[in-house]
mmCIF file with all atom_site columns, C-alpha atoms in Angstrom:
data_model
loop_
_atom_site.group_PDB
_atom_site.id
_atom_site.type_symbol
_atom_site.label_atom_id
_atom_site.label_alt_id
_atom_site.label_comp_id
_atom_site.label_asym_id
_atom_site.label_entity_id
_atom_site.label_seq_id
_atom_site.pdbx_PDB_ins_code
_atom_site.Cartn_x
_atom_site.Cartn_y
_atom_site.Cartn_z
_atom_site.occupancy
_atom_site.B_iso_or_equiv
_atom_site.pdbx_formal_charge
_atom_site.auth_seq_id
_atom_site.auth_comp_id
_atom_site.auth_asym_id
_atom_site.auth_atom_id
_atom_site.pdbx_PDB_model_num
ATOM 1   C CA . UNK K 1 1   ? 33.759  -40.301 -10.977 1.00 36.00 ? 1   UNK K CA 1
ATOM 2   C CA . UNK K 1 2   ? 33.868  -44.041 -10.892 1.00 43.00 ? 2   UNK K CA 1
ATOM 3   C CA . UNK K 1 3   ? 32.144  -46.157 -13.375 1.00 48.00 ? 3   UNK K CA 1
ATOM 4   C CA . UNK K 1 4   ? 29.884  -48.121 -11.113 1.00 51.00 ? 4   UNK K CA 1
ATOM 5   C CA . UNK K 1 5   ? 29.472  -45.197 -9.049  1.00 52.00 ? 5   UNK K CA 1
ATOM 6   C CA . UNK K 1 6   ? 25.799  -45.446 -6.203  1.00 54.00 ? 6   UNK K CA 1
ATOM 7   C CA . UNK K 1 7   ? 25.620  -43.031 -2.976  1.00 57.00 ? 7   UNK K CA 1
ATOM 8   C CA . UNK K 1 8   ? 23.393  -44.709 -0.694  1.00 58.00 ? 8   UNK K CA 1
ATOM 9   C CA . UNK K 1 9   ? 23.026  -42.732 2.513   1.00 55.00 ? 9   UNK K CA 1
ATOM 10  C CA . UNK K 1 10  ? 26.024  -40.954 1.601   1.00 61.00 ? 10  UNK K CA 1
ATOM 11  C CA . UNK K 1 11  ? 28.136  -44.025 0.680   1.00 63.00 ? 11  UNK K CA 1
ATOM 12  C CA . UNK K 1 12  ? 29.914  -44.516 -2.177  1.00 63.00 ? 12  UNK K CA 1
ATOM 13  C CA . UNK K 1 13  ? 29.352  -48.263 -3.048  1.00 63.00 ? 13  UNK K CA 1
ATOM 14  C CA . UNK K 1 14  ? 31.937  -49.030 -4.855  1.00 67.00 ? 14  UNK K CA 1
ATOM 15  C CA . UNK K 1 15  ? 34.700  -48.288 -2.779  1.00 70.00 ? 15  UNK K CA 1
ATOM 16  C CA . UNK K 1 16  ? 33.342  -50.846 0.024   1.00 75.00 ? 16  UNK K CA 1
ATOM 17  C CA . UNK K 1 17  ? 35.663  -53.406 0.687   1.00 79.00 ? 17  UNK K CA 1
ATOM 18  C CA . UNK K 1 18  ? 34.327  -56.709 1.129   1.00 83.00 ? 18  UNK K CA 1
ATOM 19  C CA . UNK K 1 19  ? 35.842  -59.807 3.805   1.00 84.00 ? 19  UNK K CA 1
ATOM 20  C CA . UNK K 1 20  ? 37.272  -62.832 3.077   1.00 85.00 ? 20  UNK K CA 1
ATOM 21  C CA . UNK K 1 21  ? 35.920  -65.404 4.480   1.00 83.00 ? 21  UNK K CA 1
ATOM 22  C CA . UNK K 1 22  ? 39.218  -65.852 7.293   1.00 86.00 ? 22  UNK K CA 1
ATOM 23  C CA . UNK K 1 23  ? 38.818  -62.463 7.993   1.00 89.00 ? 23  UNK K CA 1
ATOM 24  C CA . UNK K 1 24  ? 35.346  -62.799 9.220   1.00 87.00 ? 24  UNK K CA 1
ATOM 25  C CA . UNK K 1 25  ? 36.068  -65.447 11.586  1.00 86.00 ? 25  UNK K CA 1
ATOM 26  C CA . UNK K 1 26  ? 38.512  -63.870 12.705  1.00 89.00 ? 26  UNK K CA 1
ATOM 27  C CA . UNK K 1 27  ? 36.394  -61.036 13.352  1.00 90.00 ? 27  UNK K CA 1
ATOM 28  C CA . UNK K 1 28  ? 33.661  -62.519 15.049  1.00 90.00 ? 28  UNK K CA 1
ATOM 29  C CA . UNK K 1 29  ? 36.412  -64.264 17.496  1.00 88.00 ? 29  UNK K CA 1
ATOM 30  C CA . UNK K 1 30  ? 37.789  -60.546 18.201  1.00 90.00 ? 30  UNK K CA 1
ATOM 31  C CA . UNK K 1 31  ? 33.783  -59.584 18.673  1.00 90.00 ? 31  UNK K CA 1
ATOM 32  C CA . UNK K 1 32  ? 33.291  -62.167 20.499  1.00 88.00 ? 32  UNK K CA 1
ATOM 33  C CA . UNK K 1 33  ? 35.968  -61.427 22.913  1.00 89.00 ? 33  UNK K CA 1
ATOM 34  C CA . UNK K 1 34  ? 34.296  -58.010 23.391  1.00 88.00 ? 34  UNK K CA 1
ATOM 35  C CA . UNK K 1 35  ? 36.683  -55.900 20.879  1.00 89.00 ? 35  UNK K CA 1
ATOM 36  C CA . UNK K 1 36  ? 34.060  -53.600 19.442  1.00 90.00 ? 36  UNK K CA 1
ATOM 37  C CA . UNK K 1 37  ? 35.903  -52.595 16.244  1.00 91.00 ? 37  UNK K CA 1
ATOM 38  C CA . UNK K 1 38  ? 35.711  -55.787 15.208  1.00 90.00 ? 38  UNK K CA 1
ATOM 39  C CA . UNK K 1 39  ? 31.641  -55.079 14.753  1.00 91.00 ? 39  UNK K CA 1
ATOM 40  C CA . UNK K 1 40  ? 32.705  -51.875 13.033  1.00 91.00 ? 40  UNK K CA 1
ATOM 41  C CA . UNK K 1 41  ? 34.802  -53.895 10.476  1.00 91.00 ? 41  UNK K CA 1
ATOM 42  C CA . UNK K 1 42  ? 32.163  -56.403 10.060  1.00 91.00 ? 42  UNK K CA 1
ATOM 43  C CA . UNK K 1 43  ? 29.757  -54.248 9.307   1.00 91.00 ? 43  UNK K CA 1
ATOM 44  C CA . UNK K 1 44  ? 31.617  -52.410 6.912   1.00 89.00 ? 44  UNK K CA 1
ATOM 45  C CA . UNK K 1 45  ? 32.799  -55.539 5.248   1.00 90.00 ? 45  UNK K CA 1
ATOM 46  C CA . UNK K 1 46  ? 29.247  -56.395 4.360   1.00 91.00 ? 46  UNK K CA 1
ATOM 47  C CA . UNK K 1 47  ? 27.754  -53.488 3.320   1.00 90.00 ? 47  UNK K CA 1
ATOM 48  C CA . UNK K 1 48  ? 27.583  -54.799 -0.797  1.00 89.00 ? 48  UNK K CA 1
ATOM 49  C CA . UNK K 1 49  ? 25.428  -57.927 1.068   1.00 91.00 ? 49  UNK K CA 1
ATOM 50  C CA . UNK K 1 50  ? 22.721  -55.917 1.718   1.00 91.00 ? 50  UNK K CA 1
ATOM 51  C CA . UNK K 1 51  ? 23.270  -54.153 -1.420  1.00 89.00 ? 51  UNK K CA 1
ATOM 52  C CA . UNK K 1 52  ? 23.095  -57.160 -3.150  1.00 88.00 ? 52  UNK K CA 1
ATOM 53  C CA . UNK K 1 53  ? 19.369  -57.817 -1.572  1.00 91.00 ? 53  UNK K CA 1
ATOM 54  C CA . UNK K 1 54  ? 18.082  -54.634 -2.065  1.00 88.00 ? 54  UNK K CA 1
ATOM 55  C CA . UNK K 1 55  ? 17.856  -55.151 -5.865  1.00 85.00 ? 55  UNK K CA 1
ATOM 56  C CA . UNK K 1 56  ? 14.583  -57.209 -5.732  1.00 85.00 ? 56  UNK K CA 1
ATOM 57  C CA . UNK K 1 57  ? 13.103  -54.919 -3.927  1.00 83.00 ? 57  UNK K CA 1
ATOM 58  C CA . UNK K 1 58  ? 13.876  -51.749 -6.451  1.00 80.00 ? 58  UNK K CA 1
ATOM 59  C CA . UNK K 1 59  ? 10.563  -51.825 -7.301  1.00 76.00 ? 59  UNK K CA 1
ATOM 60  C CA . UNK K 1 60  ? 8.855   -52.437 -4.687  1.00 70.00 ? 60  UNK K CA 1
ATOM 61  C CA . UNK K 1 61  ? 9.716   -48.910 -2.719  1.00 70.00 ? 61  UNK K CA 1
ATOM 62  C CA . UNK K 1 62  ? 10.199  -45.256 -3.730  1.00 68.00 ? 62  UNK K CA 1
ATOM 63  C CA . UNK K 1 63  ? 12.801  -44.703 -1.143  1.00 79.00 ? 63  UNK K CA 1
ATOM 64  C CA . UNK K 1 64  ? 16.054  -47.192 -1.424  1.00 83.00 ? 64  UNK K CA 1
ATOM 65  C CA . UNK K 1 65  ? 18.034  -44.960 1.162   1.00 84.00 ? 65  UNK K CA 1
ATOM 66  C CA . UNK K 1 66  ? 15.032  -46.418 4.123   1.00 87.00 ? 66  UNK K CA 1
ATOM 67  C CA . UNK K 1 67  ? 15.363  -49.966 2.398   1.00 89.00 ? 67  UNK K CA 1
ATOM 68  C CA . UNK K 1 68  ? 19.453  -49.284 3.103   1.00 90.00 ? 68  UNK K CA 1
ATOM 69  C CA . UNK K 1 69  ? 19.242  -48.630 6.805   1.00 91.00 ? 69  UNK K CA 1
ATOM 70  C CA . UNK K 1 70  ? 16.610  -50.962 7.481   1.00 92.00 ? 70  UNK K CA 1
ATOM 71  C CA . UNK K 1 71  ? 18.613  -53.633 5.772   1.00 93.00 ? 71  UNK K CA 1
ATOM 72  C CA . UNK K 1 72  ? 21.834  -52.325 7.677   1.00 93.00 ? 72  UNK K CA 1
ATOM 73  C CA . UNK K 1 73  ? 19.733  -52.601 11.014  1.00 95.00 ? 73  UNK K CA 1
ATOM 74  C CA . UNK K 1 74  ? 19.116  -56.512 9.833   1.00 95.00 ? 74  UNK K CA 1
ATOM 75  C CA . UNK K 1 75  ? 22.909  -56.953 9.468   1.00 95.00 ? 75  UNK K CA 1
ATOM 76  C CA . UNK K 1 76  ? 23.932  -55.597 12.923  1.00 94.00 ? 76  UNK K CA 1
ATOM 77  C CA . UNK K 1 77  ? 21.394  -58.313 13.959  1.00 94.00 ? 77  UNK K CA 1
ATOM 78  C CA . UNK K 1 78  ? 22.795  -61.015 12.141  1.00 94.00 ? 78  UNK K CA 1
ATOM 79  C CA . UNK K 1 79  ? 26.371  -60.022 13.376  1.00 93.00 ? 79  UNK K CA 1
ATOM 80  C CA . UNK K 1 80  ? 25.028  -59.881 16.701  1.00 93.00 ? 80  UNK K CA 1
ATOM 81  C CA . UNK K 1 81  ? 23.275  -63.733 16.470  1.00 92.00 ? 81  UNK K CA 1
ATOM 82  C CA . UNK K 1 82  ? 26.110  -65.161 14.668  1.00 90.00 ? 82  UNK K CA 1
ATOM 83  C CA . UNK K 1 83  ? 28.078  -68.289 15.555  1.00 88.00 ? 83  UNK K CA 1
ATOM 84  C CA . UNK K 1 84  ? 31.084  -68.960 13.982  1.00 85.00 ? 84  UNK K CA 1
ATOM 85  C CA . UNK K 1 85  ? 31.302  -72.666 15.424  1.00 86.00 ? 85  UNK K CA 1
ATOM 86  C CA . UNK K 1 86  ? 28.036  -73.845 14.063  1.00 85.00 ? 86  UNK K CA 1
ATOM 87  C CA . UNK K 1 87  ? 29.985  -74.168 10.673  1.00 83.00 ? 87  UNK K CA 1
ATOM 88  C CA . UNK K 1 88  ? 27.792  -71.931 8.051   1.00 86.00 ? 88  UNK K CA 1
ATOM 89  C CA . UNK K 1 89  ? 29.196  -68.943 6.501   1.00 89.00 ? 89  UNK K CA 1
ATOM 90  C CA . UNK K 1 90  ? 28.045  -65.413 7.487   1.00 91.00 ? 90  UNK K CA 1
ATOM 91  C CA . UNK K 1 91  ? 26.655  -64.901 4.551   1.00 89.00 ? 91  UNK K CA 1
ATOM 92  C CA . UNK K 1 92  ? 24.382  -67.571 4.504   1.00 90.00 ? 92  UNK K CA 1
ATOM 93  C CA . UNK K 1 93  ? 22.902  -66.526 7.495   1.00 91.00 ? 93  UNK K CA 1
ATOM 94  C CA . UNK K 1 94  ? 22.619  -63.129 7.265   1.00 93.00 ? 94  UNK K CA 1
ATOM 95  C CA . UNK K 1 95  ? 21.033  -62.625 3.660   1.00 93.00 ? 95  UNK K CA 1
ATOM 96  C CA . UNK K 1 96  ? 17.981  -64.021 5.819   1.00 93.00 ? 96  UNK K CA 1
ATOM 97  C CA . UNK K 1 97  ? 18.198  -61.684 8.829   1.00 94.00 ? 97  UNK K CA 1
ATOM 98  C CA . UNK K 1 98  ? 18.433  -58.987 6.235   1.00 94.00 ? 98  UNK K CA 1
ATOM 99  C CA . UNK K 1 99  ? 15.941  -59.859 3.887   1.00 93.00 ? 99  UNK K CA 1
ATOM 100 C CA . UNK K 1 100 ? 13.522  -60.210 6.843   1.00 91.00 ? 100 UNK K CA 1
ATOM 101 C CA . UNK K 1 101 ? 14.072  -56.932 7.775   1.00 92.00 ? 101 UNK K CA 1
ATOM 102 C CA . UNK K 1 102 ? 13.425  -55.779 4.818   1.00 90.00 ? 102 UNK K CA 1
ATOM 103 C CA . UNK K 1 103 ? 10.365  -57.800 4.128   1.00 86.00 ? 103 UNK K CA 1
ATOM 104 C CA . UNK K 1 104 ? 9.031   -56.298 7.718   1.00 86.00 ? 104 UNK K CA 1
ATOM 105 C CA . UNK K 1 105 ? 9.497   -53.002 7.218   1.00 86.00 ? 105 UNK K CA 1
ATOM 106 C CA . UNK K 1 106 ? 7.627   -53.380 3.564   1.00 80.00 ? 106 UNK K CA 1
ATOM 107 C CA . UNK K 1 107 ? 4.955   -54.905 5.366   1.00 75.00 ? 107 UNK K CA 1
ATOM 108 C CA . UNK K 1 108 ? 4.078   -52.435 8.231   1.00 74.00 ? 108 UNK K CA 1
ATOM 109 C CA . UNK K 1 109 ? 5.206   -49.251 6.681   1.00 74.00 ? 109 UNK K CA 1
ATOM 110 C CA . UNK K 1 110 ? 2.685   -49.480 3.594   1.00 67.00 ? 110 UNK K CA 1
ATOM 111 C CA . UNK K 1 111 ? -0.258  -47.561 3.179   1.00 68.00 ? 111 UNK K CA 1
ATOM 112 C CA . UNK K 1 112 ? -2.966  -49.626 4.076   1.00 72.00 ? 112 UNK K CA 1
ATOM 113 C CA . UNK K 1 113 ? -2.590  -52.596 6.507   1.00 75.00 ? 113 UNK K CA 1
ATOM 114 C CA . UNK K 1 114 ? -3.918  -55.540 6.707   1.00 79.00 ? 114 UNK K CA 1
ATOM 115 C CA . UNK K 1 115 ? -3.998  -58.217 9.166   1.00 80.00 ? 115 UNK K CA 1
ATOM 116 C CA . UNK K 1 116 ? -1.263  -61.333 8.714   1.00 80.00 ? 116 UNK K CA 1
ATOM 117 C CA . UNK K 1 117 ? -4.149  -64.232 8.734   1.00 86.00 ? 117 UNK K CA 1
ATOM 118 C CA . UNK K 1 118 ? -6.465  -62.069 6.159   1.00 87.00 ? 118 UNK K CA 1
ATOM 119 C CA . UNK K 1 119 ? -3.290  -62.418 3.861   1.00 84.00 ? 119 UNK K CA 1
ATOM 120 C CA . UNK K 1 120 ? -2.452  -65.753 4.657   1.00 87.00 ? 120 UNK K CA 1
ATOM 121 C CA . UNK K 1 121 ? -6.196  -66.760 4.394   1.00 92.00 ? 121 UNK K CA 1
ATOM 122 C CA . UNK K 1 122 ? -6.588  -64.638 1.120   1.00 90.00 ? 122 UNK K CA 1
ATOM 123 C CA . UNK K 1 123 ? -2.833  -66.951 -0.364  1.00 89.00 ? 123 UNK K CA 1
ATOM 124 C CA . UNK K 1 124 ? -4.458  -70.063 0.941   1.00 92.00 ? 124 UNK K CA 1
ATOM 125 C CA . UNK K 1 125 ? -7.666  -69.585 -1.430  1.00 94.00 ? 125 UNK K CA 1
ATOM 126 C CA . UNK K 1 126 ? -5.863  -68.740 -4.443  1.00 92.00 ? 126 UNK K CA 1
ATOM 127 C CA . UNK K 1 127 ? -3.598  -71.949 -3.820  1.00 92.00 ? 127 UNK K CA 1
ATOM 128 C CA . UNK K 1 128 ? -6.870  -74.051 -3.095  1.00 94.00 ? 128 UNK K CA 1
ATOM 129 C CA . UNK K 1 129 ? -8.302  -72.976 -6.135  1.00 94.00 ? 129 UNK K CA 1
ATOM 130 C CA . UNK K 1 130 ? -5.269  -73.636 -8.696  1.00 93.00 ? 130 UNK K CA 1
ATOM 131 C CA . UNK K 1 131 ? -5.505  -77.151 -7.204  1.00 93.00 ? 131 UNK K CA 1
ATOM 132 C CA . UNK K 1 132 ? -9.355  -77.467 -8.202  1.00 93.00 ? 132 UNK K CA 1
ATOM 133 C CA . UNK K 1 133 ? -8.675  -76.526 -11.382 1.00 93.00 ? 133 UNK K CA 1
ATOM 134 C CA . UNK K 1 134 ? -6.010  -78.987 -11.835 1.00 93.00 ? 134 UNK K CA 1
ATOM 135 C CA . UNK K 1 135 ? -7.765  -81.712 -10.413 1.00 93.00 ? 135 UNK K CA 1
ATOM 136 C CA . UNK K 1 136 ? -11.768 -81.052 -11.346 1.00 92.00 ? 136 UNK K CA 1
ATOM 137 C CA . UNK K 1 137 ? -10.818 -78.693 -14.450 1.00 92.00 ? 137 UNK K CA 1
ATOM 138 C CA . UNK K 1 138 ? -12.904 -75.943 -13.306 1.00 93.00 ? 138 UNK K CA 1
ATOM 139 C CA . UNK K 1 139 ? -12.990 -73.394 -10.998 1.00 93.00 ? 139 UNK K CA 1
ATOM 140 C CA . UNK K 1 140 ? -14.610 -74.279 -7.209  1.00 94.00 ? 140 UNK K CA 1
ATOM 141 C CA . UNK K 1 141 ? -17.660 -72.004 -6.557  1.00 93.00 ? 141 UNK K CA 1
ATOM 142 C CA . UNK K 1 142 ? -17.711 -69.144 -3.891  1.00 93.00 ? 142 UNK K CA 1
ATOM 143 C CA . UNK K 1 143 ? -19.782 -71.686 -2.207  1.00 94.00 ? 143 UNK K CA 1
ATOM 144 C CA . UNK K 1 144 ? -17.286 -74.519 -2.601  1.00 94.00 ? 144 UNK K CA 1
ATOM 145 C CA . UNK K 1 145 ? -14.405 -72.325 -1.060  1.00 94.00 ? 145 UNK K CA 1
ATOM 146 C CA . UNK K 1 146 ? -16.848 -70.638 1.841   1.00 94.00 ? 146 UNK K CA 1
ATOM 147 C CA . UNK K 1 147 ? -17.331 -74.468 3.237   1.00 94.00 ? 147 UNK K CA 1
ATOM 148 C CA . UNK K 1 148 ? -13.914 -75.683 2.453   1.00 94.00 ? 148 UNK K CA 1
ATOM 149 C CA . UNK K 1 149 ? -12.404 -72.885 4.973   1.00 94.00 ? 149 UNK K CA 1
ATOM 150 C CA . UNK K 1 150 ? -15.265 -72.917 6.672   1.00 95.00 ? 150 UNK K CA 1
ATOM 151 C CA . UNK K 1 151 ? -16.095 -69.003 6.215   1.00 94.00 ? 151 UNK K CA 1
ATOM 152 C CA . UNK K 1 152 ? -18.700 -66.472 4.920   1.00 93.00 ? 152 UNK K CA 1
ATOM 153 C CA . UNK K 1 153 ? -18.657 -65.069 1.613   1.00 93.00 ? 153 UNK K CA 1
ATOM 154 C CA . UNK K 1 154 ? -17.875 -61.610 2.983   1.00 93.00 ? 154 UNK K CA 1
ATOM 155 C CA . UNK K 1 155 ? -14.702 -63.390 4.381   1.00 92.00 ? 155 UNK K CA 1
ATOM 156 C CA . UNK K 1 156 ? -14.077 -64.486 1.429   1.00 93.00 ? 156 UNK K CA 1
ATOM 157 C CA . UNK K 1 157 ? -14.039 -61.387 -0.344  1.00 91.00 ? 157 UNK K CA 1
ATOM 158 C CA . UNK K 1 158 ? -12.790 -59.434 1.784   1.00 90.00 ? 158 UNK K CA 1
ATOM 159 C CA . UNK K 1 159 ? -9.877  -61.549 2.208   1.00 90.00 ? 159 UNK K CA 1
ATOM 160 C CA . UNK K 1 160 ? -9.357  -61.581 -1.754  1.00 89.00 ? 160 UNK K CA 1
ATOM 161 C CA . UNK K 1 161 ? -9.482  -58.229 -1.767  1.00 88.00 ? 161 UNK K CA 1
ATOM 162 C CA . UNK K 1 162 ? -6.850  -57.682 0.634   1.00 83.00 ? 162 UNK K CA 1
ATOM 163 C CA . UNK K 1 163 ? -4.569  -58.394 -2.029  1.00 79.00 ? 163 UNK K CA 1
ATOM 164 C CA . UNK K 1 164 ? -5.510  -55.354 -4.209  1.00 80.00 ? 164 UNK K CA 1
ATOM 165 C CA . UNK K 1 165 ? -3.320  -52.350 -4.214  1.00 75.00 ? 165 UNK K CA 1
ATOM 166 C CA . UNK K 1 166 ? -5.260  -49.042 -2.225  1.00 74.00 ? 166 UNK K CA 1
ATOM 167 C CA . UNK K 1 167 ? -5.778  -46.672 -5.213  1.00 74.00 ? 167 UNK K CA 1
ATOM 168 C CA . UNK K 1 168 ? -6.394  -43.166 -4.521  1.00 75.00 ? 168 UNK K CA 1
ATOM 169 C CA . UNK K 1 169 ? -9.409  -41.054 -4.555  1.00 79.00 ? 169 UNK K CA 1
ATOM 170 C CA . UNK K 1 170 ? -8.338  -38.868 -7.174  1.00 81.00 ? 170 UNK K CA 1
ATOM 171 C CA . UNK K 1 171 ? -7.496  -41.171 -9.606  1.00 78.00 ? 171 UNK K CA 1
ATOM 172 C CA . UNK K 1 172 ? -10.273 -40.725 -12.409 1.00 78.00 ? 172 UNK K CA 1
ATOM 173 C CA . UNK K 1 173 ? -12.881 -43.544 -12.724 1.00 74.00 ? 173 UNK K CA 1
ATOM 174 C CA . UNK K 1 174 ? -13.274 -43.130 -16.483 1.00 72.00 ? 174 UNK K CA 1
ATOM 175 C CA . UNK K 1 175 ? -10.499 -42.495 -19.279 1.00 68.00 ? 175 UNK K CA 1
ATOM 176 C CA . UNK K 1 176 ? -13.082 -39.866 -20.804 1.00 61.00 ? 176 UNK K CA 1
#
């Protein structure tokens, strides 16, 4: 068994061989001139980039095989968008495809979900309200925040309380 041994979907990780960057180019100019193994190589030769992403989000799902193929899909999607004459190394490019992906499929596969401009709106108050502290030294009122975005206090709670994690209806209200 190999020392840095991971099976993702199957895979063993640390036998993946990774490109140079010549190799890519010349990849994507074989893809690009319709020779489909070339995708197959690319692919292959990138696997430990989407590894490499996936650590941050460890935590943040039970299931790191999904997070895999998800990530995978956002690769074949940055190999599919890439140009090799703009100048920027695959790489660069495609830890954002990937991490996108990722970051979507977080975001609509959770348990409870909630609109994009409630969470926006909910991130704009908290930022609004670290920069009346720092300027005024105290907190704005409910009040002071309804009229500044212009919305009711429901809104406003509601949206701050979009940010709280569900928590099941089993889970005891008491320690005792």
């Amino acid at each position: 068994m190999a020392k840095n041994k991971v099976e993702i979907n199957g895979i063993n990780t640390s036998s993946l061989n990774v490109l140079t960057h010549d190799e890519m180019v010349n990849l994507f100019i074989d893809y690009s001139n319709g020779i489909m193994s070339a995708k197959e190589k690319l692919i292959k030769g990138n696997l430990k980039l989407v590894l490499s992403i996936l650590r941050k989000y460890q935590n943040k799902c039970d299931n790191l095989d999904d997070l895999f193929q998800v990530g995978v899909v956002g690769l074949i999607k940055a190999i599919d968008n890439f140009d090799v004459s703009i100048g920027v190394r695959f790489s660069t490019y495609a830890v954002f495809m990937i991490d996108g992906e990722i970051k979507r499929y977080i975001r609509d596969n959770s348990s409870l979900r909630i609109s994009r401009s409630v969470k926006e709106l909910s991130y704009s108050i908290i930022n609004y309200r670290e920069e009346y502290l720092n300027t005024n030294g105290v907190y704005p009122s409910n009040e002071e925040v309804c009229s500044y975005f212009n919305i009711s206090e429901y809104e406003l709670y509601n949206s701050l309380n979009s940010l709280n994690k569900p928590v099941s209806i089993f889970e005891p209200i008491y320690n005792d």
